[in-house]
């Protein structure tokens, strides 16, 4: 089994504050990892460090993605190499319609892979089909990205972007928050449809519900900037029962 | 600049009325200085540095076809009224590729290096286009030319008046609607420091309806340095509509100074949109007199620039009657060490009750060295008015940029998309879809 992502002794800070402390994690191809942890532990921070958001500064450690030094890559290169983040708080972009946004994204990826740009009509047809599977109607595709979208609609759009970009590693940062029960199913189906022996998932969630639809191979408890315990799916059940009290410093 | 005025020979020096107007222009022209209030943000050092030359019009010869001996183009279309692709330039009307392909149909009118090319489009009955000098000779413009523009307030209109010669007179009869826009294309391709001085007058009869597009189209070397000094006058009879689009895409070293003056009568509507993108110094100034009830104006603009350019949008809307309405949205994107200037004045006279005047300027700064100077000015002497003005300055939203990049879109492309999206708000106020698309494709 090939290693897809290897994080070694990672320390990172935001606004001068150290949030990620000696973090280690290895994800092999095809694996599904779940991370659970209390509010403010640094889960989203980790996802931003991985995707290269400006302001998130790595002070020590390494991240290897497909054997390459991830920290040397720009934000867009990481994406084109196959890293994708479903953001906890998707950003609104007034004036940029969903369709043209996604077309730019897809063509940037195709260009990177040396493939010809997609024909607009073909792309729209394809996009509509994929959107339909996620319960997104054509009207929504014409609207500016995330503007006025409900919480659930935003997450569906994130899932659609993932479906279209077909990443090797998708990080789902609370992809389930704001989703109703049916929508969790729809989004999970979308994620599962994408899975194969080469693609991996890193799922950040507070609820075990999502993990019953997308079954994790490993569950990690994240507290105080690093993983404090790893186990299988039963760990998530235990946390749902008892909370994080046993894993936080205050204990 | 002043020396220039003394030694040029202009058409019609034997017409006392015309000479009288020119001499008023000569007397009024004073180069603005750093102390001139209306020019305090837009510095004219570029103008003082350069020695501009004025090429006198040969329009009479051109009207008759140019003199054989002056032309060496040698092409077989010589002096025939068709387009020529021979590639040489002559003084006759057959300059290569004057007609330009556009995504919309328009009556194209061409100026080449500041001179009108006498290729008249076939206009429908009720719409007349003639040179300004012909209109002077025929007594068409005596009611307009030199009557309303205050030369003390507009020094470059004074210069323009002193050198009156080039330009067109356009008349649309009452009740006539021109289906296609009338498009003035100002081609410039010159290595000389050419001064072009153009004065156009548009008169719309009662209920007439016309769209005018001005396209400042530079085709020469990027470094061409020339000065276009433009004055347009618009006279709107009751119920008339004039929609005025402008795309200023001059060479990077060029100077472009324009005054658009509109007199709007009862129920008439002067609506304009200007995109400024070129020139080292570009100033688009608009003065509107809303003269009677329900006279309306909308003066929108967008500008984008980089490098060291200064782009200036100055407007002065005078509500001179009750129940008059004006609106303005200006959005700019400024990068490099460039400077955007917005001066917007709304004045409402004492008796102009039930009047509405709105104005908003917003700018996006792309660098720390970019600069924006804003001077809003409200002069309100009536009490029953609805007025608003605002100005805001921002930067590219870093979260939006990150979001787009995290989907693989390269940073520069993402920035351009955000800039387009920013300007879209004002560009979307263009009613004509094809013209809107054309403008959008040029930002
Ligand atoms: N830009 C920032 N400036 C200052 N502090 C920040 C910034 N970003 C994150 N933090 C802080 O870092 C800590 C970790 O935040 P993070 O969003 O990673 O937590 P989380 O584990 O995702 O929490 P949640 O479960 O609530 O989503 C928090 O204390 C947060 O306030
Ligand atoms: Mg979070």
XYZ file of C-alpha atoms and ligand atoms in Angstrom:
726
model
C 0.000 0.000 0.000
C 1.370 3.389 -1.006
C 1.601 6.268 1.413
C -0.453 9.219 0.236
C 0.107 11.693 3.032
C 2.704 11.721 5.729
C 2.723 14.429 8.376
C 5.826 14.427 10.575
C 6.255 16.364 13.839
C 4.262 19.254 12.510
C 4.082 22.488 14.492
C 2.119 25.415 13.158
C 0.889 28.740 14.386
C -1.806 31.270 13.587
C -1.547 34.890 14.586
C 1.520 34.095 16.687
C -0.289 31.371 18.609
C 0.901 27.784 18.399
C -2.084 25.602 17.539
C -0.637 22.455 15.943
C 1.902 20.805 18.225
C 4.022 17.861 17.146
C 1.337 16.413 14.965
C 1.950 13.051 13.269
C -0.299 11.197 10.852
C 0.141 8.857 7.918
C -2.624 8.182 5.429
C -2.218 5.420 2.877
C -3.991 5.197 -0.449
C -7.592 4.099 -0.123
C -7.849 4.730 3.608
C -10.513 6.695 5.430
C -9.381 8.517 8.554
C -11.670 10.369 10.908
C -10.591 13.077 13.296
C -12.764 14.045 16.236
C -11.946 16.605 18.845
C -13.282 19.386 21.010
C -14.056 22.871 19.688
C -10.975 24.980 19.238
C -8.596 22.010 19.279
C -7.084 22.986 15.941
C -8.846 20.670 13.488
C -9.704 23.384 10.983
C -6.268 24.869 11.490
C -4.773 21.546 10.415
C -6.914 21.536 7.275
C -5.760 25.071 6.410
C -2.129 24.207 7.016
C -2.535 21.268 4.651
C -4.109 23.409 1.944
C -1.651 26.274 2.444
C -3.861 29.120 3.586
C -1.865 32.332 4.010
C -1.411 33.242 7.665
C -1.037 29.635 8.801
C 2.632 29.315 9.454
C 4.473 26.017 9.783
C 7.261 26.443 12.319
C 8.680 22.917 12.133
C 8.015 19.474 10.709
C 7.294 18.059 7.255
C 4.345 17.124 5.124
C 4.808 14.667 2.291
C 2.045 14.300 -0.260
C 2.523 11.617 -2.935
C 6.173 11.705 -1.921
C 6.479 15.421 -2.663
C 7.141 18.204 -0.181
C 3.687 19.708 0.210
C 4.939 22.770 2.049
C 6.896 23.848 -1.024
C 3.775 23.951 -3.164
C 1.449 26.893 -3.714
C -2.204 26.644 -2.747
C -3.258 26.014 -6.337
C -0.537 23.432 -6.939
C -1.693 21.440 -3.930
C -5.187 21.404 -5.379
C -4.001 20.320 -8.800
C -1.894 17.603 -7.195
C -5.139 16.192 -5.815
C -5.768 17.768 -2.435
C -9.257 19.036 -1.748
C -10.845 20.613 1.299
C -14.539 20.791 2.036
C -14.429 23.893 4.166
C -16.238 24.255 7.436
C -17.216 27.769 6.376
C -17.424 28.003 2.583
C -16.711 31.479 1.257
C -19.219 33.651 -0.591
C -18.026 35.130 -3.875
C -20.463 37.757 -5.172
C -20.430 38.238 -8.931
C -18.882 34.854 -9.778
C -21.493 32.298 -10.874
C -21.028 28.702 -9.720
C -20.784 27.390 -13.283
C -18.006 29.692 -14.390
C -16.178 29.226 -11.103
C -16.171 25.463 -11.544
C -15.249 25.720 -15.188
C -12.171 27.760 -14.301
C -11.269 25.221 -11.611
C -11.673 22.211 -13.898
C -9.774 23.804 -16.751
C -6.927 24.827 -14.451
C -6.654 21.204 -13.371
C -6.878 19.913 -16.943
C -4.233 22.333 -18.088
C -1.960 21.146 -15.285
C -2.469 17.561 -16.417
C -1.811 18.487 -20.032
C -5.391 17.839 -21.088
C -7.356 20.095 -23.445
C -9.884 22.530 -21.982
C -13.453 21.352 -21.756
C -16.025 22.535 -24.222
C -18.497 24.792 -22.382
C -21.631 22.963 -23.488
C -20.179 19.570 -22.623
C -19.080 20.854 -19.252
C -22.474 22.307 -18.393
C -24.164 19.037 -19.286
C -21.753 17.071 -17.120
C -22.020 19.563 -14.260
C -25.817 19.422 -14.288
C -25.808 15.640 -14.088
C -23.451 15.597 -11.130
C -25.329 18.442 -9.434
C -28.601 16.586 -9.767
C -27.175 13.625 -7.864
C -26.423 15.966 -4.966
C -29.824 17.620 -5.064
C -28.546 20.867 -6.562
C -30.809 22.354 -9.220
C -29.737 24.215 -12.348
C -30.909 27.534 -10.993
C -28.425 27.277 -8.140
C -25.589 26.724 -10.600
C -26.272 30.125 -12.104
C -26.124 31.937 -8.797
C -22.946 33.519 -7.442
C -20.842 31.067 -5.430
C -22.387 30.499 -1.979
C -24.090 33.896 -1.922
C -27.358 33.545 -0.057
C -26.973 29.757 0.061
C -28.352 28.031 3.143
C -25.877 26.167 5.348
C -26.886 22.857 3.798
C -26.747 24.213 0.250
C -23.228 25.426 0.842
C -22.123 21.964 1.916
C -23.792 20.385 -1.096
C -21.903 22.756 -3.332
C -18.668 21.790 -1.595
C -19.490 18.153 -2.264
C -20.214 18.970 -5.894
C -16.840 20.643 -6.273
C -15.194 17.567 -4.826
C -17.081 15.311 -7.221
C -15.987 17.407 -10.185
C -12.341 17.777 -9.172
C -11.916 14.114 -8.140
C -9.169 14.600 -5.547
C -6.782 11.907 -4.318
C -7.204 13.184 -0.782
C -10.363 14.933 0.311
C -10.490 16.605 3.708
C -14.045 16.992 4.938
C -14.087 19.663 7.631
C -17.495 19.252 9.226
C -19.078 18.433 5.897
C -22.087 17.236 7.885
C -22.741 20.393 9.875
C -25.898 22.140 8.791
C -27.119 19.146 6.832
C -30.458 17.527 7.496
C -30.610 13.736 7.798
C -31.493 13.233 4.134
C -28.769 15.579 3.002
C -26.156 13.736 5.049
C -27.122 10.638 3.085
C -26.952 12.441 -0.248
C -23.548 13.969 0.473
C -22.228 10.675 1.880
C -23.364 8.870 -1.252
C -21.522 11.465 -3.285
C -18.366 10.915 -1.282
C -18.664 7.127 -1.403
C -19.201 7.169 -5.169
C -15.791 8.776 -5.466
C -13.969 6.244 -3.353
C -11.571 3.740 -4.847
C -8.396 2.000 -3.801
C -6.281 5.060 -4.551
C -8.402 7.818 -3.069
C -8.331 8.651 0.611
C -10.441 10.686 2.970
C -9.746 12.699 6.084
C -13.021 13.357 7.810
C -13.282 15.949 10.552
C -16.562 15.637 12.381
C -18.262 16.018 15.732
C -20.877 13.395 15.030
C -20.779 9.705 14.634
C -23.704 9.866 12.225
C -21.561 10.704 9.194
C -19.211 7.863 10.061
C -22.027 5.355 9.817
C -22.406 6.357 6.161
C -18.738 6.751 5.358
C -17.046 4.023 7.337
C -13.613 5.029 8.624
C -10.658 2.677 8.840
C -9.180 4.764 11.654
C -10.567 7.209 14.174
C -8.266 9.712 15.889
C -8.925 11.908 18.862
C -7.397 15.324 18.366
C -6.824 17.499 21.406
C -4.381 20.214 22.317
C -2.795 20.335 18.874
C -2.135 16.666 18.195
C -3.564 13.181 18.127
C -3.972 11.808 21.633
C -5.583 8.501 20.777
C -6.194 6.388 17.681
C -8.505 3.461 17.218
C -11.173 2.014 14.990
C -14.796 3.039 14.563
C -15.666 1.957 18.098
C -13.629 4.931 19.341
C -16.107 7.314 17.754
C -18.955 5.544 19.534
C -17.141 5.851 22.821
C -16.600 9.579 22.278
C -20.216 10.113 21.416
C -21.069 8.513 24.730
C -18.475 10.058 27.024
C -17.207 13.217 25.334
C -13.599 14.391 25.390
C -13.136 14.812 29.132
C -10.733 11.884 29.306
C -8.508 13.363 26.600
C -8.174 17.023 27.438
C -5.543 18.596 29.603
C -7.944 19.924 32.176
C -8.601 16.308 33.104
C 0.875 74.721 -24.913
C 0.097 78.439 -25.105
C 2.595 79.028 -27.905
C 0.828 76.372 -29.871
C -2.285 78.481 -29.954
C -0.682 81.443 -31.674
C 0.643 79.885 -34.817
C -1.865 77.520 -36.253
C -4.052 78.208 -39.207
C -7.604 77.005 -38.777
C -10.508 76.716 -41.139
C -12.924 79.621 -41.358
C -10.801 82.422 -39.992
C -12.902 84.737 -42.119
C -16.095 83.799 -40.268
C -16.337 86.455 -37.542
C -18.788 84.524 -35.392
C -16.529 81.472 -35.290
C -13.419 83.583 -34.740
C -15.197 85.320 -31.864
C -15.803 82.011 -30.147
C -12.241 80.885 -30.733
C -10.815 84.070 -29.332
C -12.902 83.628 -26.191
C -11.346 80.188 -25.878
C -7.855 81.591 -26.366
C -8.430 84.242 -23.728
C -9.893 81.812 -21.224
C -7.285 79.098 -21.537
C -4.956 78.958 -18.564
C -3.054 75.805 -17.798
C -4.292 74.502 -14.423
C -1.680 74.413 -11.691
C -1.391 72.541 -8.417
C -3.465 75.329 -6.919
C -6.382 74.917 -9.295
C -9.070 73.322 -7.119
C -10.675 71.231 -9.872
C -7.279 69.780 -10.789
C -5.656 69.411 -7.400
C -5.561 65.602 -7.527
C -4.839 65.205 -11.210
C -1.424 66.607 -11.923
C -0.652 67.844 -15.385
C 3.128 67.581 -15.341
C 2.950 65.074 -18.204
C 1.403 67.768 -20.276
C 3.932 70.441 -19.460
C 6.804 68.146 -20.207
C 5.781 67.336 -23.717
C 5.678 69.516 -26.719
C 2.574 68.683 -28.632
C 2.013 69.429 -32.275
C -1.234 70.146 -33.965
C -1.765 68.928 -37.491
C -4.223 71.262 -39.177
C -7.227 69.638 -40.753
C -7.276 68.850 -44.402
C -10.934 68.190 -44.213
C -11.916 70.245 -47.221
C -9.603 68.294 -49.433
C -10.739 65.138 -47.812
C -14.339 65.950 -48.461
C -13.529 66.136 -52.139
C -11.108 63.263 -52.011
C -7.503 64.062 -51.274
C -5.240 65.802 -53.703
C -3.646 63.268 -56.070
C -0.125 64.553 -55.650
C -0.220 64.212 -51.877
C -1.128 60.587 -51.966
C 1.329 57.876 -52.780
C -0.650 54.824 -51.798
C -0.819 53.697 -55.399
C -3.565 51.220 -54.724
C -6.300 50.534 -57.189
C -9.078 51.443 -54.785
C -7.663 54.913 -54.646
C -10.439 57.454 -54.315
C -13.133 54.874 -54.532
C -15.515 54.597 -51.686
C -14.510 51.178 -50.547
C -12.268 49.747 -47.968
C -8.691 49.263 -48.898
C -6.236 46.720 -47.621
C -3.153 47.921 -49.473
C -1.422 48.644 -46.191
C -0.099 52.069 -47.048
C -1.439 55.250 -45.582
C -2.554 58.140 -47.625
C -4.542 61.257 -46.937
C -7.567 59.979 -48.710
C -10.352 58.054 -47.126
C -8.977 54.644 -47.959
C -7.010 53.930 -44.865
C -6.575 50.278 -44.241
C -8.780 48.455 -41.795
C -10.709 51.420 -40.543
C -13.824 49.380 -40.214
C -13.487 47.218 -37.125
C -15.215 43.995 -36.292
C -17.378 44.255 -33.238
C -19.756 41.838 -31.581
C -22.630 44.194 -32.369
C -23.943 46.139 -35.305
C -23.271 49.864 -35.315
C -23.030 52.844 -37.650
C -19.292 53.282 -37.559
C -17.713 56.686 -37.833
C -13.948 56.909 -37.938
C -11.408 59.424 -36.811
C -7.808 58.711 -37.627
C -5.188 60.543 -35.596
C -7.771 63.072 -34.605
C -9.124 63.705 -38.082
C -12.569 62.702 -39.240
C -12.460 60.247 -42.112
C -15.265 61.179 -44.445
C -16.815 57.766 -44.795
C -20.398 58.377 -43.850
C -22.506 55.429 -42.801
C -25.862 55.104 -44.508
C -28.108 56.564 -41.835
C -31.880 56.438 -41.838
C -33.969 59.501 -42.605
C -34.125 61.880 -39.671
C -30.545 61.394 -38.557
C -27.950 63.726 -39.920
C -24.197 63.694 -39.477
C -21.977 66.444 -40.827
C -18.643 67.950 -39.929
C -18.746 70.686 -37.354
C -17.300 73.186 -39.828
C -19.948 72.349 -42.383
C -22.542 72.844 -39.660
C -20.972 76.230 -38.915
C -21.144 77.235 -42.555
C -24.735 76.059 -42.835
C -25.733 77.883 -39.663
C -26.791 74.730 -37.811
C -24.844 75.121 -34.574
C -25.200 78.796 -33.692
C -27.693 77.911 -30.962
C -25.323 75.501 -29.300
C -21.656 76.008 -29.992
C -19.949 78.232 -27.470
C -23.205 79.124 -25.736
C -23.249 77.107 -22.547
C -19.890 75.735 -21.507
C -18.229 77.930 -18.926
C -14.708 78.229 -20.283
C -13.312 79.581 -17.026
C -14.270 76.378 -15.242
C -13.072 74.065 -17.976
C -9.620 75.066 -19.158
C -9.328 72.263 -21.683
C -12.718 73.065 -23.110
C -11.283 76.561 -23.526
C -8.308 75.100 -25.401
C -10.727 73.005 -27.413
C -12.737 76.121 -28.239
C -9.657 78.082 -29.228
C -8.854 75.380 -31.758
C -12.374 74.593 -32.975
C -12.204 72.772 -36.261
C -12.494 68.991 -36.012
C -15.560 67.126 -34.931
C -19.052 66.321 -35.977
C -22.515 67.678 -35.653
C -25.197 65.026 -35.178
C -28.886 65.816 -35.350
C -31.710 63.410 -34.618
C -35.150 64.660 -35.564
C -38.106 64.572 -33.213
C -39.601 61.134 -32.723
C -36.774 59.309 -34.465
C -35.260 56.249 -32.811
C -31.989 55.062 -34.190
C -31.993 51.277 -33.929
C -28.254 50.717 -34.081
C -25.784 52.738 -32.064
C -23.751 55.458 -33.693
C -20.169 54.557 -32.962
C -17.295 57.012 -33.050
C -14.019 55.143 -33.339
C -10.941 57.227 -32.654
C -7.998 55.361 -34.139
C -4.645 56.632 -33.059
C -1.325 55.546 -34.449
C 1.322 58.196 -34.295
C 4.917 58.643 -33.314
C 4.489 62.387 -33.156
C 3.319 64.080 -30.036
C 0.083 64.793 -31.708
C -2.560 67.013 -30.192
C -6.034 66.150 -31.393
C -8.790 68.512 -30.621
C -12.302 67.303 -31.258
C -15.664 68.883 -30.631
C -18.873 66.960 -31.261
C -22.377 68.262 -30.863
C -25.408 66.004 -30.533
C -28.876 67.432 -30.777
C -31.807 65.124 -30.046
C -35.261 66.376 -31.006
C -38.386 65.801 -28.979
C -38.784 62.119 -28.128
C -35.742 61.149 -30.177
C -33.757 58.144 -29.111
C -30.128 57.394 -29.854
C -27.147 55.467 -28.518
C -23.702 56.874 -29.069
C -20.534 54.897 -28.465
C -17.100 56.436 -28.290
C -14.203 54.069 -28.672
C -10.705 55.421 -28.189
C -8.762 52.817 -29.997
C -5.016 52.895 -30.046
C -3.373 50.794 -32.744
C 0.230 51.960 -32.760
C 3.200 51.423 -30.519
C 2.507 51.118 -26.814
C 4.794 54.042 -26.156
C 2.991 56.450 -28.456
C 2.519 59.715 -26.671
C -0.299 61.923 -27.867
C -2.995 64.122 -26.433
C -6.679 63.754 -27.181
C -8.672 66.753 -26.040
C -12.341 66.021 -26.481
C -15.503 67.994 -25.872
C -18.951 66.509 -26.504
C -22.136 68.503 -26.135
C -25.497 66.807 -25.815
C -28.771 68.671 -26.193
C -31.828 66.692 -25.195
C -35.261 68.024 -26.101
C -38.206 66.904 -23.978
C -38.672 63.119 -23.863
C -35.409 62.522 -25.707
C -33.080 59.692 -24.726
C -29.378 59.717 -25.313
C -27.381 56.741 -24.138
C -23.688 57.468 -24.249
C -21.124 54.700 -23.920
C -17.432 55.313 -23.872
C -14.443 53.012 -23.840
C -11.178 54.843 -23.339
C -8.348 52.514 -24.265
C -5.600 54.948 -25.231
C -1.895 54.131 -25.338
C -0.132 53.968 -21.968
C 1.686 57.242 -22.524
C -1.223 59.136 -23.967
C -3.186 61.936 -22.417
C -6.917 61.894 -22.700
C -9.002 64.745 -21.398
C -12.690 64.874 -22.150
C -15.616 67.007 -21.160
C -19.129 65.757 -21.767
C -21.730 68.399 -21.345
C -25.440 67.558 -21.356
C -28.482 69.816 -21.236
C -31.509 67.778 -20.354
C -35.074 69.012 -20.748
C -38.408 67.767 -19.454
C -38.710 63.971 -19.236
C -35.516 63.485 -21.153
C -32.825 61.054 -20.056
C -29.078 61.279 -20.515
C -27.559 57.951 -19.559
C -23.881 57.236 -19.798
C -21.337 54.595 -19.047
C -17.606 55.094 -19.375
C -14.866 52.508 -19.073
C -11.420 54.012 -18.765
C -8.512 51.661 -19.086
C -5.766 53.384 -21.011
C -3.735 56.602 -21.009
C -1.096 57.935 -18.676
C -3.514 60.628 -17.699
C -7.173 60.072 -18.428
C -9.857 62.423 -17.282
C -13.491 61.947 -18.142
C -15.468 64.876 -16.923
C -19.219 65.219 -17.143
C -21.316 68.290 -16.551
C -25.061 67.902 -16.577
C -27.741 70.529 -16.373
C -31.117 69.046 -15.503
C -33.262 71.875 -16.725
C -36.884 70.854 -16.404
C -39.140 68.522 -14.464
C -38.445 64.812 -14.769
C -35.144 65.456 -16.473
C -32.957 62.512 -15.594
C -29.318 61.523 -15.744
C -27.292 58.457 -14.933
C -23.521 58.750 -15.169
C -21.852 55.433 -14.475
C -18.210 54.611 -14.854
C -15.640 51.911 -14.336
C -11.898 52.219 -14.451
C -8.984 49.839 -14.190
C -5.370 50.751 -14.207
C -1.841 49.827 -13.259
C 1.597 51.314 -13.667
C 1.821 55.032 -13.048
C -1.388 56.157 -14.641
C -3.844 58.656 -13.278
C -7.478 58.108 -14.134
C -9.912 60.775 -13.189
C -13.696 60.688 -13.164
C -15.187 64.077 -12.439
C -18.870 64.893 -12.534
C -21.013 67.850 -11.750
C -24.751 67.361 -11.858
C -26.826 70.484 -11.461
C -30.461 70.017 -10.514
C -31.907 73.254 -11.820
C -35.574 72.341 -11.673
C -37.892 70.570 -9.233
C -38.475 66.842 -9.737
C -35.199 66.054 -11.380
C -33.363 62.813 -10.845
C -29.725 61.842 -11.029
C -27.859 58.696 -10.205
C -24.229 57.675 -10.401
C -22.207 54.574 -9.695
C -18.459 54.554 -10.244
C -16.245 51.586 -9.535
C -12.515 51.441 -9.974
C -9.667 48.987 -9.685
C -6.256 50.487 -9.078
C -2.942 48.669 -8.967
C 0.779 49.428 -9.246
C 1.541 53.011 -8.410
C -1.502 54.267 -10.189
C -3.909 56.835 -8.939
C -7.659 56.979 -9.218
C -9.442 60.256 -8.786
C -13.144 60.700 -8.261
C -14.709 64.104 -7.863
C -18.463 64.096 -7.754
C -20.582 67.130 -7.258
C -24.331 67.286 -6.940
C -25.908 70.686 -6.653
C -29.571 71.360 -6.080
C -30.809 74.907 -6.463
C -33.224 76.555 -4.060
C -36.488 75.789 -5.802
C -35.608 72.330 -7.005
C -37.921 70.484 -4.633
C -38.807 66.782 -4.834
C -35.441 66.104 -6.375
C -33.334 62.995 -6.096
C -29.574 62.757 -6.421
C -27.508 59.674 -5.695
C -23.851 58.986 -6.041
C -21.573 56.142 -5.051
C -17.885 55.577 -5.667
C -16.137 52.374 -4.758
C -12.597 51.327 -5.470
C -10.499 48.239 -5.127
C -6.835 48.785 -4.346
C -4.519 46.070 -5.634
C -1.291 47.338 -4.132
C 0.039 49.361 -1.234
C 1.336 51.987 -3.596
C -1.930 52.523 -5.420
C -3.781 55.686 -4.501
C -7.361 56.892 -4.509
C -8.436 60.477 -4.075
C -12.098 61.145 -3.611
C -13.885 64.438 -3.369
C -17.645 64.256 -3.024
C -19.415 67.573 -2.915
C -23.054 68.243 -2.159
C -24.493 71.690 -2.549
C -28.129 71.540 -1.579
C -30.326 74.605 -1.271
C -33.720 72.899 -1.478
C -35.216 71.099 1.529
C -37.454 68.451 -0.017
C -34.732 66.297 -1.570
C -33.534 62.718 -1.455
C -29.807 62.706 -1.665
C -27.151 60.166 -0.932
C -23.482 59.844 -1.562
C -20.867 57.429 -0.481
C -17.342 56.294 -1.076
C -15.585 53.139 -0.050
C -12.213 51.657 -0.667
C -11.291 48.031 -0.273
C -8.826 45.340 -1.146
C -9.178 41.929 -2.721
C -10.750 39.645 -0.149
C -8.071 37.198 0.970
C -10.557 34.512 1.960
C -12.175 34.634 -1.465
C -8.783 34.461 -3.118
C -7.753 31.479 -0.996
C -11.018 29.700 -1.661
C -10.569 30.030 -5.410
C -6.914 29.012 -5.338
C -7.740 26.015 -3.163
C -9.861 24.844 -6.111
C -6.814 25.017 -8.369
C -7.457 28.406 -9.970
C -4.129 30.226 -10.404
C -3.754 33.333 -8.275
C -3.644 35.829 -11.152
C -6.670 34.266 -12.804
C -8.547 34.267 -9.508
C -7.710 37.939 -8.983
C -8.934 38.785 -12.468
C -12.187 36.927 -11.772
C -12.649 38.902 -8.578
C -11.928 42.164 -10.393
C -14.453 41.289 -13.098
C -16.970 40.407 -10.408
C -16.309 43.694 -8.661
C -16.882 45.733 -11.793
C -19.871 43.652 -12.815
C -22.176 45.640 -10.559
C -21.693 48.781 -12.605
C -21.285 47.079 -15.980
C -24.604 45.316 -15.407
C -26.275 48.716 -15.485
C -25.673 48.781 -19.243
C -29.041 47.888 -20.766
C -27.856 46.738 -24.168
C -26.719 43.157 -23.748
C -24.270 43.093 -26.642
C -22.585 46.298 -25.597
C -22.473 45.040 -22.024
C -20.740 41.857 -23.178
C -18.307 43.882 -25.264
C -17.407 46.060 -22.289
C -17.111 42.993 -20.052
C -14.764 41.308 -22.482
C -12.541 44.377 -22.315
C -12.061 44.756 -18.588
N -6.845 33.531 12.272
C -6.827 33.241 13.581
N -6.454 34.185 14.481
C -6.437 33.899 15.802
N -6.748 32.719 16.308
C -7.125 31.735 15.469
C -7.175 31.940 14.075
N -7.583 30.802 13.483
C -7.773 29.927 14.491
N -7.486 30.486 15.672
C -7.601 29.835 16.979
O -7.015 28.572 16.897
C -7.725 27.652 17.683
C -8.096 26.438 16.849
O -9.107 26.809 15.920
P -9.723 25.783 14.882
O -10.687 26.527 14.041
O -8.637 25.080 14.210
O -10.493 24.789 15.848
P -11.391 23.534 15.490
O -10.749 22.385 16.145
O -11.613 23.465 14.051
O -12.736 23.890 16.261
P -14.278 23.620 15.866
O -14.583 22.240 16.292
O -15.024 24.611 16.668
O -14.421 23.835 14.413
C -8.914 28.389 18.249
O -8.604 28.752 19.567
C -9.033 29.593 17.375
O -9.571 30.685 18.046
Mg -13.212 23.658 12.837
